[in-house]
Structures are given as structure tokens and as C-alpha cells.
Short mmCIF file of C-alpha atoms in Angstrom, two decimals:
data_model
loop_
_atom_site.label_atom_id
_atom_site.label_comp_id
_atom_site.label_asym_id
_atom_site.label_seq_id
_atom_site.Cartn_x
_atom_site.Cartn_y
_atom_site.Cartn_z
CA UNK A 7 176.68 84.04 87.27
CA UNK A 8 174.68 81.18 87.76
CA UNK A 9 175.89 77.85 89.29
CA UNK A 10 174.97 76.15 86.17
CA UNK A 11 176.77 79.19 84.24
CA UNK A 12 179.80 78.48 85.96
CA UNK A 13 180.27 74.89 85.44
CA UNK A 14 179.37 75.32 81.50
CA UNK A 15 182.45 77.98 81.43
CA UNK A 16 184.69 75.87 83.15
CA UNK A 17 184.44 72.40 81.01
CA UNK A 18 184.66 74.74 78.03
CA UNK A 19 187.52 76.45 79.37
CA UNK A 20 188.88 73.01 79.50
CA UNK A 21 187.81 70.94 77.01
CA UNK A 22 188.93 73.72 74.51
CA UNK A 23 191.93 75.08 76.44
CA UNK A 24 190.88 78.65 75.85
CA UNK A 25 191.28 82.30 77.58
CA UNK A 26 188.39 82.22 80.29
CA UNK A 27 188.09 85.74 79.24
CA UNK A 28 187.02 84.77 75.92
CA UNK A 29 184.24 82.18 76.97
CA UNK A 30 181.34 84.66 77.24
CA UNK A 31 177.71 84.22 76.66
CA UNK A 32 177.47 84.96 73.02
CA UNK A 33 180.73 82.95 72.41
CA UNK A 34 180.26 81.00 69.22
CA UNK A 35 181.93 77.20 69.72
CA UNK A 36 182.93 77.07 66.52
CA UNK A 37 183.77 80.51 65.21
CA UNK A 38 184.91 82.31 68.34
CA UNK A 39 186.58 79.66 70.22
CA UNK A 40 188.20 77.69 67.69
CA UNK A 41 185.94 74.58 68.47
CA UNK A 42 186.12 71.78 65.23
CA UNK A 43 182.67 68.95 65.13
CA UNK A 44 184.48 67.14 67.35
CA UNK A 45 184.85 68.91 69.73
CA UNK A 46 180.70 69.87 69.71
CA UNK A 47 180.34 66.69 70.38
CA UNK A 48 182.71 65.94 73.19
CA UNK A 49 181.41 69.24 74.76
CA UNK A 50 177.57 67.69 74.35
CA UNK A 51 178.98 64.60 76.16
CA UNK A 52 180.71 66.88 78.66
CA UNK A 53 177.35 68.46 79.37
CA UNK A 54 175.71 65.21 79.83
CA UNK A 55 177.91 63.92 82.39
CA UNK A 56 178.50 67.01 84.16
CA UNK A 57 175.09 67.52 84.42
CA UNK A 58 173.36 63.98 84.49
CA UNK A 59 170.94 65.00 81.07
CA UNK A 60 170.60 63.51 77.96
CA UNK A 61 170.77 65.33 75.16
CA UNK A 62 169.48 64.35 72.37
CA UNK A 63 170.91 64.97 68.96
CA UNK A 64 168.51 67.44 67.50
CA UNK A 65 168.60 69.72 70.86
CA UNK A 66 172.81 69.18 70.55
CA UNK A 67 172.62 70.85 67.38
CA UNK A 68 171.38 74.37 68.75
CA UNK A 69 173.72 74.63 71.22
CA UNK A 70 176.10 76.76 68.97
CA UNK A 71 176.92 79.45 71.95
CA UNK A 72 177.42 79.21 75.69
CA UNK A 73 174.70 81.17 76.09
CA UNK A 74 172.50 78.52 74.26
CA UNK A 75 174.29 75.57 76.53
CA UNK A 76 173.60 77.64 79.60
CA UNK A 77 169.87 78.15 79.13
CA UNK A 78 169.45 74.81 77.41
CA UNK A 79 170.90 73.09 80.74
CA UNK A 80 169.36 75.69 83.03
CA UNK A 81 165.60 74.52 81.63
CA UNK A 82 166.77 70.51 82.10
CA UNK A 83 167.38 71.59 85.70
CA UNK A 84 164.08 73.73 85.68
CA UNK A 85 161.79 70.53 84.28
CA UNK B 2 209.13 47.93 72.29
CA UNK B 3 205.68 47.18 71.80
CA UNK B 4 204.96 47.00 75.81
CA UNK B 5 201.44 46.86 76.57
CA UNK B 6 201.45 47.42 80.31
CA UNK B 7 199.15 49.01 82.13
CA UNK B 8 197.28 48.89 78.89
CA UNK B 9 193.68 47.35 78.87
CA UNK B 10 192.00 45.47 75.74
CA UNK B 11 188.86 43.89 74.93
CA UNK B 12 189.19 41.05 72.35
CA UNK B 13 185.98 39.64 71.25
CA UNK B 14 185.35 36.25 69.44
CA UNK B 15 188.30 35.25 71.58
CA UNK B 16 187.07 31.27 71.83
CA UNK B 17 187.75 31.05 68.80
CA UNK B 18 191.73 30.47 67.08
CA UNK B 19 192.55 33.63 66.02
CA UNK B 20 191.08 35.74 68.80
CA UNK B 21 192.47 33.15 70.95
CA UNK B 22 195.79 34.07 69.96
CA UNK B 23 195.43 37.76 69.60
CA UNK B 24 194.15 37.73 73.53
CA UNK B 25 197.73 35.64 74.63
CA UNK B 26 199.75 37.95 72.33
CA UNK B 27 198.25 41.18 74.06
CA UNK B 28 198.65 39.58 77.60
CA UNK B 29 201.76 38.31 76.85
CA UNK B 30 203.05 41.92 76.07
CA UNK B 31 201.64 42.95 79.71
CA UNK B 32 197.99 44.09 78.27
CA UNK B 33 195.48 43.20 80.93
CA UNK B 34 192.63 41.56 78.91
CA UNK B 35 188.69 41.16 78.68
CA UNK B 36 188.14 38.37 76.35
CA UNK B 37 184.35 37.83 75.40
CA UNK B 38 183.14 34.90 72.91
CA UNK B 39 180.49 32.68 72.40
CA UNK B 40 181.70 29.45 73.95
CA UNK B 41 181.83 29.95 77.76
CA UNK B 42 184.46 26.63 78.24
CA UNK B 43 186.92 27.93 75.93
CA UNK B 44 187.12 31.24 77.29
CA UNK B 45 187.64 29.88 80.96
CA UNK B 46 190.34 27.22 79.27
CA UNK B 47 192.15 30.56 78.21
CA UNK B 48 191.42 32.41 81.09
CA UNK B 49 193.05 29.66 83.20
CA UNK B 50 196.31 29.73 80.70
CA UNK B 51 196.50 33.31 80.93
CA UNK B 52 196.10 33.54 84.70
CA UNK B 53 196.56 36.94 86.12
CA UNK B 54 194.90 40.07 83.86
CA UNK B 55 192.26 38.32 82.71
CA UNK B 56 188.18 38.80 82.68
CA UNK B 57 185.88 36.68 81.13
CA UNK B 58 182.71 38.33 79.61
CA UNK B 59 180.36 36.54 77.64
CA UNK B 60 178.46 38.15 75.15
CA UNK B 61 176.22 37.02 71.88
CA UNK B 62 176.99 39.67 69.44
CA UNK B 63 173.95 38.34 67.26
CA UNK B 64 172.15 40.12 70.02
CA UNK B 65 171.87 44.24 69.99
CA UNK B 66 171.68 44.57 73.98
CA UNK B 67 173.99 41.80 74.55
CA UNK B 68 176.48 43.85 71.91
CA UNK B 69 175.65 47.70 73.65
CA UNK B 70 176.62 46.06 77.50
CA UNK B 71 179.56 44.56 76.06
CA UNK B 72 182.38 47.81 76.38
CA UNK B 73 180.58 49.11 79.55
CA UNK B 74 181.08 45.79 81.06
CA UNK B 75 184.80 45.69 80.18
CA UNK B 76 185.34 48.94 81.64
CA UNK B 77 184.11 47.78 84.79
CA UNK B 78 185.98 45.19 85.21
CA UNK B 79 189.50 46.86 84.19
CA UNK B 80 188.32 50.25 84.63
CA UNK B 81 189.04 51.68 81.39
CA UNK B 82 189.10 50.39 77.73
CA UNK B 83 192.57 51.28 75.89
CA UNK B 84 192.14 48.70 72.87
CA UNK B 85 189.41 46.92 71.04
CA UNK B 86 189.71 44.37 68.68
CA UNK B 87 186.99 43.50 66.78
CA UNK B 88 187.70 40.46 65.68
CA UNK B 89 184.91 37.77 66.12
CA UNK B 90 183.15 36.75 62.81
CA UNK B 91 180.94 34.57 61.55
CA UNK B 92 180.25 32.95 57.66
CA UNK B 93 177.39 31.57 56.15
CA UNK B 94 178.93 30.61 52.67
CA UNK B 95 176.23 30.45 49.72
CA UNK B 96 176.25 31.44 46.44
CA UNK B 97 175.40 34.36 45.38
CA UNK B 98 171.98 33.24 43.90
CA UNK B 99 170.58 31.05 46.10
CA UNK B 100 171.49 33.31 49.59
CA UNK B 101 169.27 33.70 51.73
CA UNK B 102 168.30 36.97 53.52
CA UNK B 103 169.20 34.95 56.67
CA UNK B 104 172.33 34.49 55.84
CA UNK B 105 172.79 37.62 55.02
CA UNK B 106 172.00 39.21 58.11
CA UNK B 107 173.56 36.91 60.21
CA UNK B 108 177.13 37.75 58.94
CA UNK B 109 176.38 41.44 58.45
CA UNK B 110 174.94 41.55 61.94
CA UNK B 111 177.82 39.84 63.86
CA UNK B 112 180.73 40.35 62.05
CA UNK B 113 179.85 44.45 60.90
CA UNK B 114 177.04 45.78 62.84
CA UNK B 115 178.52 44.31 65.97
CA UNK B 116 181.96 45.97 65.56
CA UNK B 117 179.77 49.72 64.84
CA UNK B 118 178.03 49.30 67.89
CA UNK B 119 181.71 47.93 70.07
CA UNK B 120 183.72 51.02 68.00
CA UNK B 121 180.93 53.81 68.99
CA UNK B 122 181.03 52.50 72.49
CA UNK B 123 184.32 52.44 72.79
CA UNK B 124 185.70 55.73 71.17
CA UNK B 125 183.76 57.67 73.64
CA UNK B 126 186.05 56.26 76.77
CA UNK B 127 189.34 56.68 74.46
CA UNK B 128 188.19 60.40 73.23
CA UNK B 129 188.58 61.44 76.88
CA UNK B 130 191.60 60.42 77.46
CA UNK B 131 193.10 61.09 74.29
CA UNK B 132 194.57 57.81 73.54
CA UNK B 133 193.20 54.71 72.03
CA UNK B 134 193.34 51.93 69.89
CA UNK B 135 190.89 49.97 67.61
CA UNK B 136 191.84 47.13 65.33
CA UNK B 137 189.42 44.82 63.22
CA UNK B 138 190.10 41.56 61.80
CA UNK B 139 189.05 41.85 58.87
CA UNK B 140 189.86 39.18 55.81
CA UNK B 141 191.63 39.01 52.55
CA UNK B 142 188.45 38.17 50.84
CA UNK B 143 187.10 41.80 51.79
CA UNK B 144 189.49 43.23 49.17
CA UNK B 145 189.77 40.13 46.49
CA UNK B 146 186.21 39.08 46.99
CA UNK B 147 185.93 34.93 46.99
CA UNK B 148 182.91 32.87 45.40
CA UNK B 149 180.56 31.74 47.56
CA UNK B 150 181.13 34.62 50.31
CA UNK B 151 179.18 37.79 49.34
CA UNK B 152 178.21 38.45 52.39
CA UNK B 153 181.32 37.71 54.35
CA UNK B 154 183.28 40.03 52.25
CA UNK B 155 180.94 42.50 51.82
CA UNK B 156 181.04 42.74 55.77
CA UNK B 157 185.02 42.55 56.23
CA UNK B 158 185.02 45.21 53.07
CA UNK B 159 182.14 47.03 55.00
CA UNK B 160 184.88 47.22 58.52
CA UNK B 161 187.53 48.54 56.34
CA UNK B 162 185.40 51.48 55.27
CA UNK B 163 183.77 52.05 58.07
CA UNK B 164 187.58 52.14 60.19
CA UNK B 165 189.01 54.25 57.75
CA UNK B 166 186.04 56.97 58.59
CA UNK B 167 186.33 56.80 62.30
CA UNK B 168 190.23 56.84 61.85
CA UNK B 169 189.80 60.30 60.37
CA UNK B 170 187.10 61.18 62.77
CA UNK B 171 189.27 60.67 65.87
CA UNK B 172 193.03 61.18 64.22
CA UNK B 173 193.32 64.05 66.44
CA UNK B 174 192.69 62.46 69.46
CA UNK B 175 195.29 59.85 69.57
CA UNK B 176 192.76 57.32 68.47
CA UNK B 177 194.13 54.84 65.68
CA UNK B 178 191.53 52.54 64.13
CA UNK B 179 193.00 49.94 61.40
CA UNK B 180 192.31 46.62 60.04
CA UNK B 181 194.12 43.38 60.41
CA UNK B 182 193.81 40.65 57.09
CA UNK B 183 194.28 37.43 57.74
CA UNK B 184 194.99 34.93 54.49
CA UNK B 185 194.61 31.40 55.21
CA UNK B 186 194.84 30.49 58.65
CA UNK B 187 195.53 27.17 60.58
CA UNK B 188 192.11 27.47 62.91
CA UNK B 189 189.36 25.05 63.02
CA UNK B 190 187.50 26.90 60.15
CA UNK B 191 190.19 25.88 57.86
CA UNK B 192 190.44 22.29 59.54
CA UNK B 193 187.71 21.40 57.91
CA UNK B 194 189.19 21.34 54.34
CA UNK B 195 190.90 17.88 53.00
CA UNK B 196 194.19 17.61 51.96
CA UNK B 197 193.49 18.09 48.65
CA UNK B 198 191.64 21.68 49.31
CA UNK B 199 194.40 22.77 51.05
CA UNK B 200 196.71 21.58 48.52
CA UNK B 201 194.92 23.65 46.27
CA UNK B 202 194.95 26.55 48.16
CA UNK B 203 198.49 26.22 48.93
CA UNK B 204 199.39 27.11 45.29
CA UNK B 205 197.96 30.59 45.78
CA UNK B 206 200.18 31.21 48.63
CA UNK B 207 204.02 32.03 47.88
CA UNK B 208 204.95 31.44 51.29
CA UNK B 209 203.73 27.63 50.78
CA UNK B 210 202.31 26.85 54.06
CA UNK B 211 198.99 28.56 55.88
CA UNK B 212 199.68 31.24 58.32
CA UNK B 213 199.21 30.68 61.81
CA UNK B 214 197.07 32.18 64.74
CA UNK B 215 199.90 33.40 66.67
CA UNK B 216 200.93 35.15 63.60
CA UNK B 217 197.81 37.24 63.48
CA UNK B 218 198.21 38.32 67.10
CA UNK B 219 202.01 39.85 66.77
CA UNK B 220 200.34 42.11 63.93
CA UNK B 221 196.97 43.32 66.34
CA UNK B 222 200.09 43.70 69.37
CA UNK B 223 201.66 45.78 66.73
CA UNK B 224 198.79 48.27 65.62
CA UNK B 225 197.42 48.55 70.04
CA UNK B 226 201.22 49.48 70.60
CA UNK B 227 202.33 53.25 70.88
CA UNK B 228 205.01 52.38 68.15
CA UNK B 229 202.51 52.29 65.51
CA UNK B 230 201.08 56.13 66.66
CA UNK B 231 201.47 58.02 63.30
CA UNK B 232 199.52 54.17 61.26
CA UNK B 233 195.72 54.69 61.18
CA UNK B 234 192.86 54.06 58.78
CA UNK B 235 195.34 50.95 57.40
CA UNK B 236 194.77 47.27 56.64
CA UNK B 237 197.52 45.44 57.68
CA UNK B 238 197.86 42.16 54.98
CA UNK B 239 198.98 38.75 56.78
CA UNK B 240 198.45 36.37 53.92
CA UNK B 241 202.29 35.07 53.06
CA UNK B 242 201.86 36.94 50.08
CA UNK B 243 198.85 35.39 48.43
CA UNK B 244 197.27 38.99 47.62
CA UNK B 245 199.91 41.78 47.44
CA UNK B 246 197.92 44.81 48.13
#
């Protein structure tokens, strides 16, 4: 797993107190880890200050998965 | 009950009577307190009264970068933001037909655009740490309306709305956002009214006399205390009974 892998599982592990188990790539926010809007949100912000990026509203709204966090952040570290 | 300590709260408008008050009434419950206004004097005058727990921060709210430093710079200085209370204002009474876009804006910008911009700052700090507090000061005319203030009660109607949506928004987060409405108040926007104005108005009030400042501040202490957990998207009426909502 990739640094940048890593620390997207671990503020989701947090931020949405579930199983790490559970908190795979294809992991849906909403539907698979119980995640409410909310939550998206605070996760976006997580992201941002974790990770020093903006993200803008339109890119926040296709990170559904961890998957899609992971390779959105991965390319922000990339550019 | 009610003990603010260790608590931290931004007032704004707090030069003036009623966010004067509502800045000693936090303090005086062991809030520290950032008090920004308009009138540089008056908040060092209170600043000096208050002594310890105190920051000054000026800020025109008129202004949209002045408004967007405004909770960053209060977290600085007390190194988090636990309570904001929106409560400077501004009127520019006219009637209705001959209004002027100016006036208009002005009292939209200050006394409802201001608080959106202070409120989406703010929540973001009290989302992490899953506790907060946000109380407007609204007025009675935002729910009885008044002649000659459209636009003054179309913005304190406008805060009410607009706290009851972020009070469901953050519910779950500890986060309680309510309102605050003053009646008549002894401050020096009522001072300016004769005897025989106030005499007038005086009929409209059961409790016969106009409330005071301090009397505004014990209800804010009230709604930033943990006591009043489970009360959020409310308006609070302080108006001796002249509207009984």
C-alpha cells in the first residue's frame, strides 16, 4: 500500500470509527461504511489538511470510494 | 451552572450596547473573549473593564475580506473558537417605497451576509471537535415585521432561517445554532427616541419598561452554555412580552 493509501485509510478509519478491515479500495463512503453528507464533507476537509490540497467542490463530489480518494490525492501529489 | 470556562467566544458588533453586554456576560461566566466592532475606542474601553481574557479584533463586516479573516483571527489569538455570536447589525430605516438599493444592501450585507460568512467559518473549527455554539441576535421585528424596516427584518428573518438550516446540518455534532430576539432595548439606538416615542412604545410592552442590555447577554450565556445541549434551531424572545411567540 501506498504512503498516500495508508494515510487515506487511517483518517477514514477515524473519522468514521469503522473496522479497518472494512475500509478497502472499492469501499463506498456512503453505502458501505455508513458515511451520512456530513461526514463527505468532513472527510474532504480531512483530505485537505492531511494532505495540504484543495479540493474543490466538483472534484469532492467523485470521491464516493477510497479508491477514488486514493488516486484523486495520489495525482495532486503527482502534479 | 452555566460556567463558561475554558470556553472561547467571538462576539462581534461588541462596541456597541448589546454586544457590549453579551461580551461582559460571557467573560463574566469565565468565557475568554474576542470582541470585534467597528469603533476601535470602545472596544479598548471594554477590553480595559474586562481585563484578563480579552482580545480586541477589529473588523468592518461591510467588507467581504475583512468578514472571511475575522474567525481565523480569533482562533489565533485564543486558539480555538467554541462560540460565536453574531450579533452586530446595522439599520437603514426607509419606507418601503422610496428604499434605496443602498440601503438595502447595506443591512443585508452586514447584518445577514456577514453572519453566513462568520457561521461557515466557524462551524468548520467546532465540527472537529464536536462541540460548538452559535447564537444570532436577531430582532423581534424579524417575526412581526415593523414599518419602515423591510430590510432590517427581512435580514434578522433571513438569520433565523438560515440558523435553523445549519442547526439541522450540524445537530449531530454537538453544534447548537439559535437566535436571540431582543424587544426594545435601552442602547443608544433607542436613545434617540423622545419621551413621547417611548411612551408610545411602552404601551406595547406588558412588562412596562424597555429591556436592558445586560438582559440580552444572560439569554446568549444561556444558549453558549452546555445546559442548553438538547435547544437548537430556536429563537429565544426577550421582549417583556410585547410579541408572545
Amino acid at each position: 500500500m501506498s504512503d498516500i493509501a495508508a494515510r487515506v485509510k487511517k483518517i477514514v478509519i477515524e473519522h468514521l470509527g469503522v473496522e479497518p478491515e472494512k475500509v478497502i479500495e472499492s469501499a463506498n463512503f456512503i453505502d458501505d461504511l455508513g458515511a451520512d453528507s456530513l461526514d463527505t464533507v468532513e472527510l474532504v476537509m480531512a483530505f485537505e489538511e492531511e494532505f495540504s490540497v484543495e479540493i474543490p467542490d466538483d472534484a469532492a463530489e467523485t470521491i464516493r470510494t477510497v479508491g477514488d480518494a486514493v488516486s484523486f490525492l495520489e495525482k495532486k501529489a503527482a502534479a | 451552572m452555566f460556567d463558561l470556562s475554558g470556553k472561547t467566544a467571538l462576539v462581534t458588533g461588541a462596541s456597541g450596547g448589546i454586544g457590549g453586554a453579551v461580551a461582559r456576560a460571557l467573560h463574566a461566566q469565565g468565557a475568554t473573549v474576542a470582541i470585534s466592532g467597528t469603533r476601535r475606542e470602545a472596544l479598548d474601553g471594554l477590553a480595559g473593564e474586562l481585563g484578563e481574557r480579552v482580545h480586541v479584533l477589529t473588523a468592518n463586516l461591510s467588507d467581504k475580506d475583512s468578514v472571511e479573516a475575522l474567525v481565523p483571527a480569533a482562533e489565533k489569538a485564543m486558539g480555538q473558537l467554541d462560540v460565536l455570536v453574531n450579533n452586530a447589525g446595522v439599520t437603514r430605516d426607509n419606507l418601503f417605497m422610496r428604499m434605496k438599493d443602498d440601503e438595502w444592501d447595506a443591512v443585508i450585507r452586514v447584518n445577514l451576509e456577514a453572519s453566513f460568512r462568520l457561521m461557515r467559518a466557524a462551524v468548520k473549527g467546532m465540527m472537529r471537535k464536536r462541540w460548538g455554539r452559535i447564537v444570532s441576535v436577531t430582532s423581534v421585528v424579524g417575526t412581526t415585521g415593523n414599518a419602515g424596516q423591510g430590510n432590517y427584518a427581512a435580514s434578522k428573518a433571513g438569520l433565523v432561517g438560515m440558523s435553523k438550516s445549519l442547526a439541522a446540518e450540524v445537530a449531530s455534532r454537538n453544534i447548537t445554532v439559535n437566535c436571540v430576539a431582543p424587544g426594545f432595548i435601552e442602547t443608544a439606538m433607542t436613545d434617540v427616541l423622545n419621551e413621547k416615542q417611548k411612551e408610545s412604545i411602552l404601551t406595547t410592552v406588558p412588562m412596562g419598561r424597555l429591556g436592558t442590555a445586560a438582559e440580552i447577554g444572560t439569554a446568549v450565556v444561556y444558549l453558549a452554555s452546555q445546559e442548553a445541549s438538547y435547544v437548537t434551531g430556536q429563537t429565544l424572545h426577550v421582549n417583556g412580552g410585547m410579541a408572545m411567540i
